[in-house]
mmCIF file of C-alpha atoms in Angstrom:
data_model
loop_
_atom_site.group_PDB
_atom_site.id
_atom_site.type_symbol
_atom_site.label_atom_id
_atom_site.label_comp_id
_atom_site.label_asym_id
_atom_site.label_seq_id
_atom_site.Cartn_x
_atom_site.Cartn_y
_atom_site.Cartn_z
ATOM 1 C CA MET A 1 -6.634 -11.184 -12.554
ATOM 2 C CA ILE A 2 -5.096 -14.533 -11.036
ATOM 3 C CA THR A 3 -4.529 -14.995 -7.377
ATOM 4 C CA LYS A 4 -1.251 -16.872 -6.496
ATOM 5 C CA LYS A 5 -0.853 -18.587 -3.174
ATOM 6 C CA PHE A 6 2.120 -18.992 -0.834
ATOM 7 C CA PHE A 7 1.863 -20.966 2.465
ATOM 8 C CA ARG A 8 4.640 -21.846 4.800
ATOM 9 C CA LYS A 9 4.806 -22.955 8.525
ATOM 10 C CA ASN A 10 8.030 -22.648 10.493
ATOM 11 C CA ASN A 11 7.879 -23.818 14.086
ATOM 12 C CA SER A 12 5.456 -21.472 15.646
ATOM 13 C CA LEU A 13 5.156 -18.840 12.652
ATOM 14 C CA ILE A 14 2.690 -19.147 9.891
ATOM 15 C CA ILE A 15 3.108 -17.272 6.735
ATOM 16 C CA ASP A 16 0.012 -17.107 4.540
ATOM 17 C CA TYR A 17 0.414 -15.044 1.201
ATOM 18 C CA SER A 18 -2.116 -14.395 -1.579
ATOM 19 C CA TYR A 19 -0.678 -12.090 -4.456
ATOM 20 C CA PRO A 20 -2.007 -10.829 -7.811
ATOM 21 C CA TYR A 21 -0.929 -12.086 -11.373
ATOM 22 C CA LEU A 22 -2.173 -11.009 -14.598
ATOM 23 C CA ASP A 23 -3.429 -13.450 -17.067
ATOM 24 C CA GLU A 24 -1.153 -13.115 -19.932
ATOM 25 C CA LYS A 25 -3.703 -14.471 -22.514
ATOM 26 C CA GLN A 26 -5.888 -11.659 -21.671
ATOM 27 C CA VAL A 27 -3.250 -8.853 -20.901
ATOM 28 C CA PRO A 28 -0.686 -8.927 -23.383
ATOM 29 C CA LEU A 29 1.865 -6.456 -21.650
ATOM 30 C CA SER A 30 1.571 -8.160 -18.410
ATOM 31 C CA LYS A 31 5.014 -9.607 -18.438
ATOM 32 C CA ASN A 32 6.865 -6.974 -16.289
ATOM 33 C CA PHE A 33 4.020 -7.060 -13.760
ATOM 34 C CA ASN A 34 4.268 -10.725 -13.210
ATOM 35 C CA LEU A 35 8.071 -10.997 -13.246
ATOM 36 C CA PHE A 36 8.125 -8.501 -10.286
ATOM 37 C CA ILE A 37 5.623 -10.531 -8.528
ATOM 38 C CA GLU A 38 7.489 -13.548 -9.064
ATOM 39 C CA GLU A 39 10.969 -12.162 -8.039
ATOM 40 C CA GLN A 40 9.601 -10.205 -4.916
ATOM 41 C CA TYR A 41 7.206 -12.649 -3.363
ATOM 42 C CA LEU A 42 6.835 -16.143 -5.079
ATOM 43 C CA LYS A 43 10.300 -17.302 -6.444
ATOM 44 C CA THR A 44 12.667 -16.520 -3.774
ATOM 45 C CA ASP A 45 13.049 -17.707 -0.077
ATOM 46 C CA ALA A 46 15.023 -14.513 0.893
ATOM 47 C CA PRO A 47 12.189 -12.537 2.019
ATOM 48 C CA ILE A 48 10.927 -15.573 4.094
ATOM 49 C CA SER A 49 14.222 -16.116 5.663
ATOM 50 C CA GLU A 50 14.248 -12.412 6.725
ATOM 51 C CA ILE A 51 10.797 -12.852 8.366
ATOM 52 C CA ILE A 52 11.801 -15.917 10.188
ATOM 53 C CA LEU A 53 15.032 -14.598 11.615
ATOM 54 C CA LYS A 54 13.759 -11.157 12.574
ATOM 55 C CA GLU A 55 11.586 -11.979 15.568
ATOM 56 C CA ASP A 56 10.666 -8.653 16.694
ATOM 57 C CA ILE A 57 9.753 -6.455 13.881
ATOM 58 C CA SER A 58 7.156 -4.370 15.496
ATOM 59 C CA CYS A 59 8.108 -0.741 15.314
ATOM 60 C CA ASP A 60 5.639 0.135 18.218
ATOM 61 C CA LEU A 61 7.934 0.599 21.431
ATOM 62 C CA LEU A 62 5.062 -0.510 23.718
ATOM 63 C CA TYR A 63 5.341 -4.100 21.794
ATOM 64 C CA LYS A 64 8.907 -4.149 21.481
ATOM 65 C CA ASP A 65 9.296 -7.597 22.950
ATOM 66 C CA ALA A 66 6.206 -9.111 21.026
ATOM 67 C CA LYS A 67 6.539 -12.238 19.166
ATOM 68 C CA ARG A 68 5.249 -12.664 15.481
ATOM 69 C CA ARG A 69 3.096 -15.699 15.277
ATOM 70 C CA LYS A 70 1.574 -15.082 11.795
ATOM 71 C CA ARG A 71 1.973 -12.869 8.659
ATOM 72 C CA ASN A 72 -0.922 -12.495 6.142
ATOM 73 C CA ALA A 73 -0.562 -10.960 2.756
ATOM 74 C CA ASP A 74 -3.322 -10.176 0.424
ATOM 75 C CA TYR A 75 -4.428 -7.616 -2.175
ATOM 76 C CA LYS A 76 -7.012 -5.217 -3.410
ATOM 77 C CA VAL A 77 -7.847 -3.829 -6.804
ATOM 78 C CA TYR A 78 -8.903 -0.401 -6.720
ATOM 79 C CA THR A 79 -8.789 0.624 -10.496
ATOM 80 C CA GLU A 80 -8.853 -1.585 -13.648
ATOM 81 C CA ASN A 81 -9.643 0.019 -17.025
ATOM 82 C CA ASP A 82 -7.882 0.308 -20.304
ATOM 83 C CA ASN A 83 -5.120 2.604 -19.366
ATOM 84 C CA PHE A 84 -3.785 1.342 -16.015
ATOM 85 C CA LEU A 85 -4.189 -1.026 -13.026
ATOM 86 C CA SER A 86 -3.920 0.369 -9.576
ATOM 87 C CA LEU A 87 -3.914 -2.154 -6.686
ATOM 88 C CA LEU A 88 -2.731 -2.544 -3.000
ATOM 89 C CA ILE A 89 -0.836 -5.464 -1.460
ATOM 90 C CA TYR A 90 -1.106 -5.336 2.272
ATOM 91 C CA LYS A 91 0.535 -7.391 5.034
ATOM 92 C CA THR A 92 -0.530 -8.055 8.318
ATOM 93 C CA ASN A 93 1.792 -9.190 11.317
ATOM 94 C CA HIS A 94 -0.048 -10.925 14.203
ATOM 95 C CA TYR A 95 1.754 -11.103 17.416
ATOM 96 C CA ASP A 96 1.246 -13.129 20.680
ATOM 97 C CA SER A 97 -0.671 -10.157 21.928
ATOM 98 C CA GLU A 98 -4.275 -10.499 20.600
ATOM 99 C CA LYS A 99 -4.722 -6.684 20.684
ATOM 100 C CA HIS A 100 -1.501 -6.099 18.710
ATOM 101 C CA ASN A 101 -1.396 -6.327 14.925
ATOM 102 C CA SER A 102 1.102 -4.250 12.523
ATOM 103 C CA TYR A 103 0.374 -3.443 8.670
ATOM 104 C CA MET A 104 2.525 -2.743 5.896
ATOM 105 C CA PHE A 105 1.491 -1.693 2.404
ATOM 106 C CA LYS A 106 2.671 -1.820 -1.117
ATOM 107 C CA SER A 107 0.893 0.100 -3.894
ATOM 108 C CA LEU A 108 1.342 -1.059 -7.763
ATOM 109 C CA ASN A 109 0.301 1.130 -10.568
ATOM 110 C CA TYR A 110 0.842 -0.467 -13.814
ATOM 111 C CA ASP A 111 0.606 0.786 -17.398
ATOM 112 C CA LEU A 112 -1.339 -1.569 -19.490
ATOM 113 C CA GLN A 113 -0.666 0.380 -22.648
ATOM 114 C CA GLN A 114 3.210 0.243 -22.098
ATOM 115 C CA GLY A 115 3.806 -2.498 -19.963
ATOM 116 C CA ARG A 116 5.703 -0.602 -17.161
ATOM 117 C CA PHE A 117 5.105 0.560 -13.747
ATOM 118 C CA LEU A 118 3.959 3.996 -12.959
ATOM 119 C CA THR A 119 5.253 6.163 -10.333
ATOM 120 C CA TYR A 120 4.490 9.517 -8.326
ATOM 121 C CA LYS A 121 6.055 11.548 -11.368
ATOM 122 C CA ASP A 122 3.882 9.900 -13.897
ATOM 123 C CA PHE A 123 0.853 11.089 -12.323
ATOM 124 C CA PHE A 124 1.886 14.427 -10.831
ATOM 125 C CA THR A 125 3.509 17.559 -12.221
ATOM 126 C CA SER A 126 7.259 18.470 -11.273
ATOM 127 C CA GLU A 127 5.701 21.445 -9.089
ATOM 128 C CA SER A 128 3.341 19.247 -7.118
ATOM 129 C CA ASP A 129 5.132 18.252 -3.650
ATOM 130 C CA THR A 130 4.484 21.326 -1.915
ATOM 131 C CA PHE A 131 0.882 21.293 -2.773
ATOM 132 C CA LEU A 132 0.115 17.820 -2.116
ATOM 133 C CA LEU A 133 2.228 17.854 1.280
ATOM 134 C CA PHE A 134 -0.279 20.810 2.408
ATOM 135 C CA LYS A 135 -3.191 18.863 1.291
ATOM 136 C CA LEU A 136 -2.211 15.546 2.951
ATOM 137 C CA ASN A 137 -1.662 17.499 6.249
ATOM 138 C CA GLN A 138 -4.839 19.116 5.990
ATOM 139 C CA GLU A 139 -6.635 15.733 5.480
ATOM 140 C CA LEU A 140 -4.590 14.409 8.453
ATOM 141 C CA GLN A 141 -5.541 17.135 10.817
ATOM 142 C CA ALA A 142 -9.295 16.944 9.784
ATOM 143 C CA ARG A 143 -9.449 13.295 10.449
ATOM 144 C CA ILE A 144 -7.831 13.085 13.883
ATOM 145 C CA GLN A 145 -9.160 16.610 15.448
ATOM 146 C CA GLY A 146 -10.827 15.801 18.371
ATOM 147 C CA GLN A 147 -9.495 12.358 18.904
ATOM 148 C CA ASP A 148 -8.629 11.595 22.533
ATOM 149 C CA SER A 149 -5.544 9.715 21.399
ATOM 150 C CA PHE A 150 -4.164 12.749 19.454
ATOM 151 C CA GLN A 151 -0.366 13.110 19.643
ATOM 152 C CA PRO A 152 1.628 16.203 18.463
ATOM 153 C CA CYS A 153 3.677 13.898 16.019
ATOM 154 C CA TRP A 154 0.651 13.415 13.671
ATOM 155 C CA LYS A 155 1.845 15.329 10.837
ATOM 156 C CA PHE A 156 3.575 14.617 7.609
ATOM 157 C CA THR A 157 7.105 16.272 7.184
ATOM 158 C CA LYS A 158 8.822 16.821 3.890
ATOM 159 C CA ASP A 159 11.134 13.668 4.622
ATOM 160 C CA THR A 160 8.111 11.468 5.404
ATOM 161 C CA PHE A 161 6.406 12.615 2.189
ATOM 162 C CA ASP A 162 9.423 11.984 0.055
ATOM 163 C CA ALA A 163 10.021 8.399 1.402
ATOM 164 C CA THR A 164 6.348 7.402 1.006
ATOM 165 C CA LYS A 165 4.794 9.452 -1.838
ATOM 166 C CA ASN A 166 5.032 6.512 -4.246
ATOM 167 C CA ASN A 167 2.777 4.452 -2.053
ATOM 168 C CA PHE A 168 -0.684 5.380 -3.476
ATOM 169 C CA VAL A 169 -3.637 3.833 -5.244
ATOM 170 C CA VAL A 170 -6.062 5.523 -7.793
ATOM 171 C CA THR A 171 -9.694 5.438 -8.207
ATOM 172 C CA SER A 172 -12.164 7.274 -10.266
ATOM 173 C CA GLU A 173 -12.790 9.677 -7.431
ATOM 174 C CA TYR A 174 -9.802 10.008 -5.349
ATOM 175 C CA ILE A 175 -6.042 9.073 -4.739
ATOM 176 C CA ARG A 176 -5.380 7.359 -1.537
ATOM 177 C CA PHE A 177 -1.952 7.401 0.075
ATOM 178 C CA TYR A 178 -0.735 4.535 2.204
ATOM 179 C CA PHE A 179 1.670 4.606 5.176
ATOM 180 C CA ASP A 180 2.984 2.039 7.388
ATOM 181 C CA ASP A 181 2.967 1.803 11.187
ATOM 182 C CA CYS A 182 4.982 4.401 12.850
ATOM 183 C CA VAL A 183 5.690 6.430 9.597
ATOM 184 C CA VAL A 184 3.884 9.377 10.964
ATOM 185 C CA CYS A 185 4.069 8.597 14.746
ATOM 186 C CA PRO A 186 6.648 6.094 16.665
ATOM 187 C CA SER A 187 3.427 4.113 17.586
ATOM 188 C CA TYR A 188 0.357 2.760 16.483
ATOM 189 C CA THR A 189 -2.196 5.532 15.459
ATOM 190 C CA GLY A 190 -5.026 3.682 13.793
ATOM 191 C CA ASN A 191 -4.412 5.705 10.597
ATOM 192 C CA HIS A 192 -3.224 3.873 7.669
ATOM 193 C CA TYR A 193 -4.171 6.074 4.688
ATOM 194 C CA LEU A 194 -5.168 9.619 3.556
ATOM 195 C CA GLU A 195 -7.175 10.236 0.581
ATOM 196 C CA ILE A 196 -7.787 13.353 -1.488
ATOM 197 C CA PRO A 197 -10.534 13.947 -4.185
ATOM 198 C CA ILE A 198 -9.221 13.885 -7.734
ATOM 199 C CA GLU A 199 -11.237 17.097 -8.624
ATOM 200 C CA GLU A 200 -8.885 18.869 -5.618
ATOM 201 C CA LEU A 201 -5.766 17.677 -7.326
ATOM 202 C CA GLN A 202 -6.472 18.265 -11.000
ATOM 203 C CA SER A 203 -4.208 21.239 -11.224
ATOM 204 C CA ILE A 204 -1.224 19.166 -10.348
ATOM 205 C CA LEU A 205 -2.312 15.819 -12.249
ATOM 206 C CA ASP A 206 -1.263 14.692 -15.621
ATOM 207 C CA MET A 207 -5.114 13.836 -16.447
ATOM 208 C CA ASN A 208 -4.258 12.143 -19.729
ATOM 209 C CA LEU A 209 -3.690 8.800 -17.795
ATOM 210 C CA PHE A 210 -7.271 8.990 -16.582
ATOM 211 C CA GLY A 211 -9.184 9.126 -20.017
ATOM 212 C CA GLU A 212 -12.744 8.496 -19.452
ATOM 213 C CA LYS A 213 -13.994 7.934 -15.902
ATOM 214 C CA ASN A 214 -12.243 5.180 -14.291
ATOM 215 C CA ASN A 215 -14.139 1.859 -13.202
ATOM 216 C CA SER A 216 -13.103 1.398 -9.649
ATOM 217 C CA ILE A 217 -13.425 -2.198 -8.493
ATOM 218 C CA PRO A 218 -12.777 -3.125 -4.824
ATOM 219 C CA ILE A 219 -12.110 -6.722 -5.014
ATOM 220 C CA GLN A 220 -12.176 -7.335 -1.284
ATOM 221 C CA LYS A 221 -12.306 -5.316 2.010
ATOM 222 C CA ILE A 222 -9.034 -4.125 3.310
ATOM 223 C CA ASN A 223 -8.296 -4.642 7.167
ATOM 224 C CA GLY A 224 -8.159 -0.934 8.838
#
């Protein structure tokens, strides 16, 4: 794995990105992965222009007038074995209020044997949605139970699940689903992921992808 860098300063806004890149000498079928990274993050000014032009991208109504000062991007590798690569790209928006940051997440699951990206339907059976939605809400309620900041909106709906179910990473022990700020509630809740042990999901998983016990390799600590 190679880390690519992108840095730009535009007036008061700093953009500082680090992105993953596969070594094509060591990973023969890495072309599709690297092309995606180049097109999405490294070889176009369009996303950068959108960041610069859109001054108030905080979804939290409490900070609707906050000005963004810096955006960081970094990544973390969760699984790297002979079958597939599972990693997360995460972005942090820093605003003029020191107490307010917002987060965005993009998971990438890549089949190293076939040189293609894997999605929800590659890992889960066609009848899995109802059961998994139940498990996610069960985990969410267990996590927030008793918190002083509890809000009734802390629940995954079917629409929310359908829109975010491809945003997950895989380790040898669990599957972790990520969601951006305000996806579950219209304000920051401090919860950005829910994880469910693989052993609880075996009935709805395509276990052929996992092969032998995966080697989960956390490269760096993620914010939040």
